[in-house]
Amino acid sequence: MSESLITKKAIAQSVKELMKKEDLRKISVSDIVKKCGVNRQTFYYHFKDKYDLVNWIYYNEVVSAVSSQKTFHDWSDVMLDILSTMKREKCFYRNAFNVTGQNAFQDYFFNLTKSLLIEIIGEMEDGKGIRENDKNFIAEFYTYGLVGIVIQWARNGMKEQPKELVDKLKYFIDDSKQFTAARYLGKLTGESGGSDRR
């Protein structure tokens, strides 16, 4: 492990510890570097601000771990991994989701989820040539639903087990996949794909 990554992980652990007791909005960079034992210059060498740090934690602890599973067939396994990680780090993610505004984790989570879904949809279309604006619409539709439910789950204390929540999502999304395939990809008899529409 490189020295840079060791430093980043140490800073990340420090903000996690602080977020167990304090709202992220009230935590300063000075608090983080004092907890970690580094100086402000070191912090800003690695991160733009505390929100960039929070986003880095999510990407490195969650997204990179599930990046090899991005297909429309095993999306539920990906979601289960994400929610399980969030529940293990409940204080951190509840706190992170409560922050709104510029560079907030909510926006980062939304944009990253949408990007992952666009990749999944690209895999699903299997050369059908779905239009980019249709692909974007499908991704946004699923993203708003998934992100909204995850945020609500986090804010309510993550009382529901990740598997229970994923099973509910799977029931809905697996049914809607059939509509999506028919409407945009022409995979059901008698239907034409979105790319043929005028």
mmCIF file with all atom_site columns, C-alpha atoms in Angstrom:
data_model
loop_
_atom_site.group_PDB
_atom_site.id
_atom_site.type_symbol
_atom_site.label_atom_id
_atom_site.label_alt_id
_atom_site.label_comp_id
_atom_site.label_asym_id
_atom_site.label_entity_id
_atom_site.label_seq_id
_atom_site.pdbx_PDB_ins_code
_atom_site.Cartn_x
_atom_site.Cartn_y
_atom_site.Cartn_z
_atom_site.occupancy
_atom_site.B_iso_or_equiv
_atom_site.pdbx_formal_charge
_atom_site.auth_seq_id
_atom_site.auth_comp_id
_atom_site.auth_asym_id
_atom_site.auth_atom_id
_atom_site.pdbx_PDB_model_num
ATOM 1   C CA . MET A 1 1   ? 0.000   0.000   0.000   1.00 0.00 ? 1   MET A CA 1
ATOM 2   C CA . SER A 1 2   ? 1.395   3.399   -0.994  1.00 0.00 ? 2   SER A CA 1
ATOM 3   C CA . GLU A 1 3   ? 2.159   6.080   1.577   1.00 0.00 ? 3   GLU A CA 1
ATOM 4   C CA . SER A 1 4   ? -0.460  8.331   -0.029  1.00 0.00 ? 4   SER A CA 1
ATOM 5   C CA . LEU A 1 5   ? -3.182  5.694   0.359   1.00 0.00 ? 5   LEU A CA 1
ATOM 6   C CA . ILE A 1 6   ? -2.158  5.021   3.965   1.00 0.00 ? 6   ILE A CA 1
ATOM 7   C CA . THR A 1 7   ? -2.516  8.742   4.707   1.00 0.00 ? 7   THR A CA 1
ATOM 8   C CA . LYS A 1 8   ? -5.903  8.946   2.979   1.00 0.00 ? 8   LYS A CA 1
ATOM 9   C CA . LYS A 1 9   ? -7.199  5.958   4.935   1.00 0.00 ? 9   LYS A CA 1
ATOM 10  C CA . ALA A 1 10  ? -5.969  7.453   8.208   1.00 0.00 ? 10  ALA A CA 1
ATOM 11  C CA . ILE A 1 11  ? -7.760  10.730  7.453   1.00 0.00 ? 11  ILE A CA 1
ATOM 12  C CA . ALA A 1 12  ? -10.872 8.779   6.439   1.00 0.00 ? 12  ALA A CA 1
ATOM 13  C CA . GLN A 1 13  ? -10.874 6.827   9.696   1.00 0.00 ? 13  GLN A CA 1
ATOM 14  C CA . SER A 1 14  ? -10.551 10.061  11.653  1.00 0.00 ? 14  SER A CA 1
ATOM 15  C CA . VAL A 1 15  ? -13.595 11.663  10.050  1.00 0.00 ? 15  VAL A CA 1
ATOM 16  C CA . LYS A 1 16  ? -15.559 8.431   10.589  1.00 0.00 ? 16  LYS A CA 1
ATOM 17  C CA . GLU A 1 17  ? -14.746 8.517   14.293  1.00 0.00 ? 17  GLU A CA 1
ATOM 18  C CA . LEU A 1 18  ? -15.767 12.166  14.535  1.00 0.00 ? 18  LEU A CA 1
ATOM 19  C CA . MET A 1 19  ? -19.019 11.518  12.659  1.00 0.00 ? 19  MET A CA 1
ATOM 20  C CA . LYS A 1 20  ? -20.074 8.976   15.285  1.00 0.00 ? 20  LYS A CA 1
ATOM 21  C CA . LYS A 1 21  ? -20.539 11.853  17.718  1.00 0.00 ? 21  LYS A CA 1
ATOM 22  C CA . GLU A 1 22  ? -20.894 14.999  15.638  1.00 0.00 ? 22  GLU A CA 1
ATOM 23  C CA . ASP A 1 23  ? -22.864 16.238  12.642  1.00 0.00 ? 23  ASP A CA 1
ATOM 24  C CA . LEU A 1 24  ? -20.612 16.449  9.580   1.00 0.00 ? 24  LEU A CA 1
ATOM 25  C CA . ARG A 1 25  ? -21.673 20.057  9.073   1.00 0.00 ? 25  ARG A CA 1
ATOM 26  C CA . LYS A 1 26  ? -20.157 20.935  12.454  1.00 0.00 ? 26  LYS A CA 1
ATOM 27  C CA . ILE A 1 27  ? -16.891 19.086  11.880  1.00 0.00 ? 27  ILE A CA 1
ATOM 28  C CA . SER A 1 28  ? -14.071 21.267  10.576  1.00 0.00 ? 28  SER A CA 1
ATOM 29  C CA . VAL A 1 29  ? -10.958 20.307  8.669   1.00 0.00 ? 29  VAL A CA 1
ATOM 30  C CA . SER A 1 30  ? -9.043  21.403  11.778  1.00 0.00 ? 30  SER A CA 1
ATOM 31  C CA . ASP A 1 31  ? -10.976 18.822  13.816  1.00 0.00 ? 31  ASP A CA 1
ATOM 32  C CA . ILE A 1 32  ? -10.133 16.106  11.300  1.00 0.00 ? 32  ILE A CA 1
ATOM 33  C CA . VAL A 1 33  ? -6.404  16.840  11.085  1.00 0.00 ? 33  VAL A CA 1
ATOM 34  C CA . LYS A 1 34  ? -6.137  17.155  14.858  1.00 0.00 ? 34  LYS A CA 1
ATOM 35  C CA . LYS A 1 35  ? -7.805  13.765  15.264  1.00 0.00 ? 35  LYS A CA 1
ATOM 36  C CA . CYS A 1 36  ? -5.552  12.218  12.612  1.00 0.00 ? 36  CYS A CA 1
ATOM 37  C CA . GLY A 1 37  ? -2.315  13.874  13.669  1.00 0.00 ? 37  GLY A CA 1
ATOM 38  C CA . VAL A 1 38  ? -1.548  15.466  10.300  1.00 0.00 ? 38  VAL A CA 1
ATOM 39  C CA . ASN A 1 39  ? -1.470  19.105  9.226   1.00 0.00 ? 39  ASN A CA 1
ATOM 40  C CA . ARG A 1 40  ? -3.947  21.019  7.061   1.00 0.00 ? 40  ARG A CA 1
ATOM 41  C CA . GLN A 1 41  ? -1.531  21.083  4.152   1.00 0.00 ? 41  GLN A CA 1
ATOM 42  C CA . THR A 1 42  ? -1.479  17.286  4.124   1.00 0.00 ? 42  THR A CA 1
ATOM 43  C CA . PHE A 1 43  ? -5.281  17.171  4.183   1.00 0.00 ? 43  PHE A CA 1
ATOM 44  C CA . TYR A 1 44  ? -5.645  19.583  1.259   1.00 0.00 ? 44  TYR A CA 1
ATOM 45  C CA . TYR A 1 45  ? -2.980  17.754  -0.696  1.00 0.00 ? 45  TYR A CA 1
ATOM 46  C CA . HIS A 1 46  ? -5.282  14.717  -0.758  1.00 0.00 ? 46  HIS A CA 1
ATOM 47  C CA . PHE A 1 47  ? -8.805  16.202  -0.587  1.00 0.00 ? 47  PHE A CA 1
ATOM 48  C CA . LYS A 1 48  ? -10.541 19.395  -1.741  1.00 0.00 ? 48  LYS A CA 1
ATOM 49  C CA . ASP A 1 49  ? -12.689 19.578  1.389   1.00 0.00 ? 49  ASP A CA 1
ATOM 50  C CA . LYS A 1 50  ? -14.426 17.351  3.940   1.00 0.00 ? 50  LYS A CA 1
ATOM 51  C CA . TYR A 1 51  ? -17.188 16.498  1.463   1.00 0.00 ? 51  TYR A CA 1
ATOM 52  C CA . ASP A 1 52  ? -14.640 15.307  -1.064  1.00 0.00 ? 52  ASP A CA 1
ATOM 53  C CA . LEU A 1 53  ? -13.257 13.097  1.707   1.00 0.00 ? 53  LEU A CA 1
ATOM 54  C CA . VAL A 1 54  ? -16.692 11.597  2.413   1.00 0.00 ? 54  VAL A CA 1
ATOM 55  C CA . ASN A 1 55  ? -17.220 10.909  -1.287  1.00 0.00 ? 55  ASN A CA 1
ATOM 56  C CA . TRP A 1 56  ? -13.782 9.274   -1.507  1.00 0.00 ? 56  TRP A CA 1
ATOM 57  C CA . ILE A 1 57  ? -14.681 6.958   1.367   1.00 0.00 ? 57  ILE A CA 1
ATOM 58  C CA . TYR A 1 58  ? -17.868 5.811   -0.376  1.00 0.00 ? 58  TYR A CA 1
ATOM 59  C CA . TYR A 1 59  ? -16.137 5.279   -3.703  1.00 0.00 ? 59  TYR A CA 1
ATOM 60  C CA . ASN A 1 60  ? -13.220 3.328   -2.270  1.00 0.00 ? 60  ASN A CA 1
ATOM 61  C CA . GLU A 1 61  ? -15.134 1.277   0.284   1.00 0.00 ? 61  GLU A CA 1
ATOM 62  C CA . VAL A 1 62  ? -18.231 0.536   -1.767  1.00 0.00 ? 62  VAL A CA 1
ATOM 63  C CA . VAL A 1 63  ? -18.079 1.354   -5.463  1.00 0.00 ? 63  VAL A CA 1
ATOM 64  C CA . SER A 1 64  ? -14.667 -0.126  -6.208  1.00 0.00 ? 64  SER A CA 1
ATOM 65  C CA . ALA A 1 65  ? -15.694 -3.305  -4.395  1.00 0.00 ? 65  ALA A CA 1
ATOM 66  C CA . VAL A 1 66  ? -18.771 -3.856  -6.591  1.00 0.00 ? 66  VAL A CA 1
ATOM 67  C CA . SER A 1 67  ? -17.447 -2.490  -9.891  1.00 0.00 ? 67  SER A CA 1
ATOM 68  C CA . SER A 1 68  ? -16.956 -5.984  -11.325 1.00 0.00 ? 68  SER A CA 1
ATOM 69  C CA . GLN A 1 69  ? -20.642 -6.877  -10.800 1.00 0.00 ? 69  GLN A CA 1
ATOM 70  C CA . LYS A 1 70  ? -22.301 -4.214  -12.969 1.00 0.00 ? 70  LYS A CA 1
ATOM 71  C CA . THR A 1 71  ? -24.840 -6.172  -14.994 1.00 0.00 ? 71  THR A CA 1
ATOM 72  C CA . PHE A 1 72  ? -28.605 -5.910  -15.164 1.00 0.00 ? 72  PHE A CA 1
ATOM 73  C CA . HIS A 1 73  ? -28.884 -9.541  -14.084 1.00 0.00 ? 73  HIS A CA 1
ATOM 74  C CA . ASP A 1 74  ? -27.036 -9.257  -10.781 1.00 0.00 ? 74  ASP A CA 1
ATOM 75  C CA . TRP A 1 75  ? -27.890 -5.653  -9.837  1.00 0.00 ? 75  TRP A CA 1
ATOM 76  C CA . SER A 1 76  ? -29.566 -6.933  -6.655  1.00 0.00 ? 76  SER A CA 1
ATOM 77  C CA . ASP A 1 77  ? -26.273 -8.466  -5.473  1.00 0.00 ? 77  ASP A CA 1
ATOM 78  C CA . VAL A 1 78  ? -24.575 -5.118  -6.080  1.00 0.00 ? 78  VAL A CA 1
ATOM 79  C CA . MET A 1 79  ? -27.281 -3.285  -4.129  1.00 0.00 ? 79  MET A CA 1
ATOM 80  C CA . LEU A 1 80  ? -27.074 -5.796  -1.280  1.00 0.00 ? 80  LEU A CA 1
ATOM 81  C CA . ASP A 1 81  ? -23.319 -5.240  -1.019  1.00 0.00 ? 81  ASP A CA 1
ATOM 82  C CA . ILE A 1 82  ? -23.809 -1.460  -0.984  1.00 0.00 ? 82  ILE A CA 1
ATOM 83  C CA . LEU A 1 83  ? -26.549 -1.512  1.662   1.00 0.00 ? 83  LEU A CA 1
ATOM 84  C CA . SER A 1 84  ? -24.689 -4.037  3.817   1.00 0.00 ? 84  SER A CA 1
ATOM 85  C CA . THR A 1 85  ? -21.624 -1.794  3.849   1.00 0.00 ? 85  THR A CA 1
ATOM 86  C CA . MET A 1 86  ? -23.774 1.209   4.705   1.00 0.00 ? 86  MET A CA 1
ATOM 87  C CA . LYS A 1 87  ? -25.403 -0.630  7.585   1.00 0.00 ? 87  LYS A CA 1
ATOM 88  C CA . ARG A 1 88  ? -22.019 -1.686  8.977   1.00 0.00 ? 88  ARG A CA 1
ATOM 89  C CA . GLU A 1 89  ? -20.998 1.978   8.867   1.00 0.00 ? 89  GLU A CA 1
ATOM 90  C CA . LYS A 1 90  ? -24.421 3.243   9.929   1.00 0.00 ? 90  LYS A CA 1
ATOM 91  C CA . CYS A 1 91  ? -23.308 6.361   11.823  1.00 0.00 ? 91  CYS A CA 1
ATOM 92  C CA . PHE A 1 92  ? -21.146 7.508   8.948   1.00 0.00 ? 92  PHE A CA 1
ATOM 93  C CA . TYR A 1 93  ? -23.732 7.074   6.190   1.00 0.00 ? 93  TYR A CA 1
ATOM 94  C CA . ARG A 1 94  ? -26.707 8.418   8.165   1.00 0.00 ? 94  ARG A CA 1
ATOM 95  C CA . ASN A 1 95  ? -24.655 11.487  8.920   1.00 0.00 ? 95  ASN A CA 1
ATOM 96  C CA . ALA A 1 96  ? -23.457 11.822  5.321   1.00 0.00 ? 96  ALA A CA 1
ATOM 97  C CA . PHE A 1 97  ? -26.985 11.604  3.894   1.00 0.00 ? 97  PHE A CA 1
ATOM 98  C CA . ASN A 1 98  ? -28.225 14.359  6.211   1.00 0.00 ? 98  ASN A CA 1
ATOM 99  C CA . VAL A 1 99  ? -26.016 16.957  4.547   1.00 0.00 ? 99  VAL A CA 1
ATOM 100 C CA . THR A 1 100 ? -27.434 18.884  1.593   1.00 0.00 ? 100 THR A CA 1
ATOM 101 C CA . GLY A 1 101 ? -25.983 21.614  -0.582  1.00 0.00 ? 101 GLY A CA 1
ATOM 102 C CA . GLN A 1 102 ? -22.840 22.016  -2.657  1.00 0.00 ? 102 GLN A CA 1
ATOM 103 C CA . ASN A 1 103 ? -20.651 18.891  -2.875  1.00 0.00 ? 103 ASN A CA 1
ATOM 104 C CA . ALA A 1 104 ? -23.080 16.985  -0.629  1.00 0.00 ? 104 ALA A CA 1
ATOM 105 C CA . PHE A 1 105 ? -22.855 13.204  -0.521  1.00 0.00 ? 105 PHE A CA 1
ATOM 106 C CA . GLN A 1 106 ? -26.481 12.877  -1.701  1.00 0.00 ? 106 GLN A CA 1
ATOM 107 C CA . ASP A 1 107 ? -25.588 14.401  -5.066  1.00 0.00 ? 107 ASP A CA 1
ATOM 108 C CA . TYR A 1 108 ? -22.450 12.313  -5.387  1.00 0.00 ? 108 TYR A CA 1
ATOM 109 C CA . PHE A 1 109 ? -24.404 9.154   -4.532  1.00 0.00 ? 109 PHE A CA 1
ATOM 110 C CA . PHE A 1 110 ? -27.068 10.048  -7.109  1.00 0.00 ? 110 PHE A CA 1
ATOM 111 C CA . ASN A 1 111 ? -24.597 10.794  -9.900  1.00 0.00 ? 111 ASN A CA 1
ATOM 112 C CA . LEU A 1 112 ? -22.503 7.713   -9.252  1.00 0.00 ? 112 LEU A CA 1
ATOM 113 C CA . THR A 1 113 ? -25.582 5.465   -9.088  1.00 0.00 ? 113 THR A CA 1
ATOM 114 C CA . LYS A 1 114 ? -26.804 6.919   -12.371 1.00 0.00 ? 114 LYS A CA 1
ATOM 115 C CA . SER A 1 115 ? -23.416 6.322   -14.018 1.00 0.00 ? 115 SER A CA 1
ATOM 116 C CA . LEU A 1 116 ? -23.418 2.702   -12.859 1.00 0.00 ? 116 LEU A CA 1
ATOM 117 C CA . LEU A 1 117 ? -26.962 2.219   -14.179 1.00 0.00 ? 117 LEU A CA 1
ATOM 118 C CA . ILE A 1 118 ? -26.062 3.700   -17.557 1.00 0.00 ? 118 ILE A CA 1
ATOM 119 C CA . GLU A 1 119 ? -23.283 1.109   -17.807 1.00 0.00 ? 119 GLU A CA 1
ATOM 120 C CA . ILE A 1 120 ? -25.724 -1.633  -16.829 1.00 0.00 ? 120 ILE A CA 1
ATOM 121 C CA . ILE A 1 121 ? -28.270 -0.457  -19.426 1.00 0.00 ? 121 ILE A CA 1
ATOM 122 C CA . GLY A 1 122 ? -25.528 -0.389  -22.040 1.00 0.00 ? 122 GLY A CA 1
ATOM 123 C CA . GLU A 1 123 ? -24.799 -4.029  -21.237 1.00 0.00 ? 123 GLU A CA 1
ATOM 124 C CA . MET A 1 124 ? -28.509 -4.860  -21.315 1.00 0.00 ? 124 MET A CA 1
ATOM 125 C CA . GLU A 1 125 ? -29.157 -3.333  -24.742 1.00 0.00 ? 125 GLU A CA 1
ATOM 126 C CA . ASP A 1 126 ? -26.811 -5.892  -26.335 1.00 0.00 ? 126 ASP A CA 1
ATOM 127 C CA . GLY A 1 127 ? -26.181 -3.898  -29.505 1.00 0.00 ? 127 GLY A CA 1
ATOM 128 C CA . LYS A 1 128 ? -29.815 -2.818  -29.991 1.00 0.00 ? 128 LYS A CA 1
ATOM 129 C CA . GLY A 1 129 ? -28.713 0.797   -30.402 1.00 0.00 ? 129 GLY A CA 1
ATOM 130 C CA . ILE A 1 130 ? -30.881 2.444   -27.775 1.00 0.00 ? 130 ILE A CA 1
ATOM 131 C CA . ARG A 1 131 ? -30.786 6.234   -28.131 1.00 0.00 ? 131 ARG A CA 1
ATOM 132 C CA . GLU A 1 132 ? -28.670 8.146   -25.624 1.00 0.00 ? 132 GLU A CA 1
ATOM 133 C CA . ASN A 1 133 ? -31.578 10.282  -24.408 1.00 0.00 ? 133 ASN A CA 1
ATOM 134 C CA . ASP A 1 134 ? -33.675 7.142   -23.838 1.00 0.00 ? 134 ASP A CA 1
ATOM 135 C CA . LYS A 1 135 ? -30.778 5.494   -22.009 1.00 0.00 ? 135 LYS A CA 1
ATOM 136 C CA . ASN A 1 136 ? -30.436 8.587   -19.840 1.00 0.00 ? 136 ASN A CA 1
ATOM 137 C CA . PHE A 1 137 ? -34.177 8.621   -19.104 1.00 0.00 ? 137 PHE A CA 1
ATOM 138 C CA . ILE A 1 138 ? -34.210 4.964   -18.035 1.00 0.00 ? 138 ILE A CA 1
ATOM 139 C CA . ALA A 1 139 ? -31.162 5.493   -15.822 1.00 0.00 ? 139 ALA A CA 1
ATOM 140 C CA . GLU A 1 140 ? -32.707 8.561   -14.165 1.00 0.00 ? 140 GLU A CA 1
ATOM 141 C CA . PHE A 1 141 ? -35.991 6.733   -13.572 1.00 0.00 ? 141 PHE A CA 1
ATOM 142 C CA . TYR A 1 142 ? -34.307 3.896   -11.693 1.00 0.00 ? 142 TYR A CA 1
ATOM 143 C CA . THR A 1 143 ? -31.814 6.203   -9.986  1.00 0.00 ? 143 THR A CA 1
ATOM 144 C CA . TYR A 1 144 ? -34.445 8.474   -8.461  1.00 0.00 ? 144 TYR A CA 1
ATOM 145 C CA . GLY A 1 145 ? -36.307 5.462   -7.127  1.00 0.00 ? 145 GLY A CA 1
ATOM 146 C CA . LEU A 1 146 ? -33.289 3.628   -5.740  1.00 0.00 ? 146 LEU A CA 1
ATOM 147 C CA . VAL A 1 147 ? -31.573 6.675   -4.265  1.00 0.00 ? 147 VAL A CA 1
ATOM 148 C CA . GLY A 1 148 ? -34.772 8.008   -2.707  1.00 0.00 ? 148 GLY A CA 1
ATOM 149 C CA . ILE A 1 149 ? -35.478 4.701   -0.991  1.00 0.00 ? 149 ILE A CA 1
ATOM 150 C CA . VAL A 1 150 ? -31.885 4.313   0.228   1.00 0.00 ? 150 VAL A CA 1
ATOM 151 C CA . ILE A 1 151 ? -31.821 7.847   1.658   1.00 0.00 ? 151 ILE A CA 1
ATOM 152 C CA . GLN A 1 152 ? -35.124 7.298   3.449   1.00 0.00 ? 152 GLN A CA 1
ATOM 153 C CA . TRP A 1 153 ? -33.878 3.962   4.791   1.00 0.00 ? 153 TRP A CA 1
ATOM 154 C CA . ALA A 1 154 ? -30.713 5.607   6.112   1.00 0.00 ? 154 ALA A CA 1
ATOM 155 C CA . ARG A 1 155 ? -32.538 8.536   7.707   1.00 0.00 ? 155 ARG A CA 1
ATOM 156 C CA . ASN A 1 156 ? -34.965 6.167   9.418   1.00 0.00 ? 156 ASN A CA 1
ATOM 157 C CA . GLY A 1 157 ? -32.079 4.423   11.151  1.00 0.00 ? 157 GLY A CA 1
ATOM 158 C CA . MET A 1 158 ? -31.567 1.500   8.742   1.00 0.00 ? 158 MET A CA 1
ATOM 159 C CA . LYS A 1 159 ? -33.972 -0.591  10.814  1.00 0.00 ? 159 LYS A CA 1
ATOM 160 C CA . GLU A 1 160 ? -34.829 -2.846  7.888   1.00 0.00 ? 160 GLU A CA 1
ATOM 161 C CA . GLN A 1 161 ? -32.214 -5.464  7.058   1.00 0.00 ? 161 GLN A CA 1
ATOM 162 C CA . PRO A 1 162 ? -30.465 -4.875  3.698   1.00 0.00 ? 162 PRO A CA 1
ATOM 163 C CA . LYS A 1 163 ? -31.717 -8.227  2.359   1.00 0.00 ? 163 LYS A CA 1
ATOM 164 C CA . GLU A 1 164 ? -35.341 -7.326  3.150   1.00 0.00 ? 164 GLU A CA 1
ATOM 165 C CA . LEU A 1 165 ? -35.045 -3.981  1.392   1.00 0.00 ? 165 LEU A CA 1
ATOM 166 C CA . VAL A 1 166 ? -33.308 -5.464  -1.640  1.00 0.00 ? 166 VAL A CA 1
ATOM 167 C CA . ASP A 1 167 ? -35.983 -8.175  -1.941  1.00 0.00 ? 167 ASP A CA 1
ATOM 168 C CA . LYS A 1 168 ? -38.665 -5.459  -2.100  1.00 0.00 ? 168 LYS A CA 1
ATOM 169 C CA . LEU A 1 169 ? -36.708 -3.512  -4.692  1.00 0.00 ? 169 LEU A CA 1
ATOM 170 C CA . LYS A 1 170 ? -36.076 -6.670  -6.694  1.00 0.00 ? 170 LYS A CA 1
ATOM 171 C CA . TYR A 1 171 ? -39.788 -7.510  -6.796  1.00 0.00 ? 171 TYR A CA 1
ATOM 172 C CA . PHE A 1 172 ? -40.564 -4.102  -8.299  1.00 0.00 ? 172 PHE A CA 1
ATOM 173 C CA . ILE A 1 173 ? -37.570 -3.708  -10.594 1.00 0.00 ? 173 ILE A CA 1
ATOM 174 C CA . ASP A 1 174 ? -37.671 -7.225  -12.046 1.00 0.00 ? 174 ASP A CA 1
ATOM 175 C CA . ASP A 1 175 ? -41.257 -6.592  -13.138 1.00 0.00 ? 175 ASP A CA 1
ATOM 176 C CA . SER A 1 176 ? -40.428 -3.179  -14.581 1.00 0.00 ? 176 SER A CA 1
ATOM 177 C CA . LYS A 1 177 ? -37.458 -4.650  -16.479 1.00 0.00 ? 177 LYS A CA 1
ATOM 178 C CA . GLN A 1 178 ? -39.933 -6.431  -18.747 1.00 0.00 ? 178 GLN A CA 1
ATOM 179 C CA . PHE A 1 179 ? -41.619 -3.132  -19.589 1.00 0.00 ? 179 PHE A CA 1
ATOM 180 C CA . THR A 1 180 ? -38.265 -1.461  -20.174 1.00 0.00 ? 180 THR A CA 1
ATOM 181 C CA . ALA A 1 181 ? -37.151 -4.226  -22.506 1.00 0.00 ? 181 ALA A CA 1
ATOM 182 C CA . ALA A 1 182 ? -40.397 -4.069  -24.468 1.00 0.00 ? 182 ALA A CA 1
ATOM 183 C CA . ARG A 1 183 ? -40.595 -0.306  -24.669 1.00 0.00 ? 183 ARG A CA 1
ATOM 184 C CA . TYR A 1 184 ? -37.023 0.506   -25.505 1.00 0.00 ? 184 TYR A CA 1
ATOM 185 C CA . LEU A 1 185 ? -35.287 -2.636  -26.662 1.00 0.00 ? 185 LEU A CA 1
ATOM 186 C CA . GLY A 1 186 ? -38.024 -4.469  -28.566 1.00 0.00 ? 186 GLY A CA 1
ATOM 187 C CA . LYS A 1 187 ? -37.437 -7.755  -26.768 1.00 0.00 ? 187 LYS A CA 1
ATOM 188 C CA . LEU A 1 188 ? -41.096 -8.745  -26.511 1.00 0.00 ? 188 LEU A CA 1
ATOM 189 C CA . THR A 1 189 ? -43.081 -10.032 -29.457 1.00 0.00 ? 189 THR A CA 1
ATOM 190 C CA . GLY A 1 190 ? -44.932 -7.346  -31.362 1.00 0.00 ? 190 GLY A CA 1
ATOM 191 C CA . GLU A 1 191 ? -43.075 -4.407  -29.809 1.00 0.00 ? 191 GLU A CA 1
ATOM 192 C CA . SER A 1 192 ? -40.529 -2.107  -31.375 1.00 0.00 ? 192 SER A CA 1
ATOM 193 C CA . GLY A 1 193 ? -37.515 -0.621  -29.621 1.00 0.00 ? 193 GLY A CA 1
ATOM 194 C CA . GLY A 1 194 ? -37.061 3.009   -28.642 1.00 0.00 ? 194 GLY A CA 1
ATOM 195 C CA . SER A 1 195 ? -34.546 3.534   -31.451 1.00 0.00 ? 195 SER A CA 1
ATOM 196 C CA . ASP A 1 196 ? -37.314 3.002   -34.060 1.00 0.00 ? 196 ASP A CA 1
ATOM 197 C CA . ARG A 1 197 ? -39.622 5.660   -32.669 1.00 0.00 ? 197 ARG A CA 1
ATOM 198 C CA . ARG A 1 198 ? -40.091 8.982   -34.479 1.00 0.00 ? 198 ARG A CA 1
#
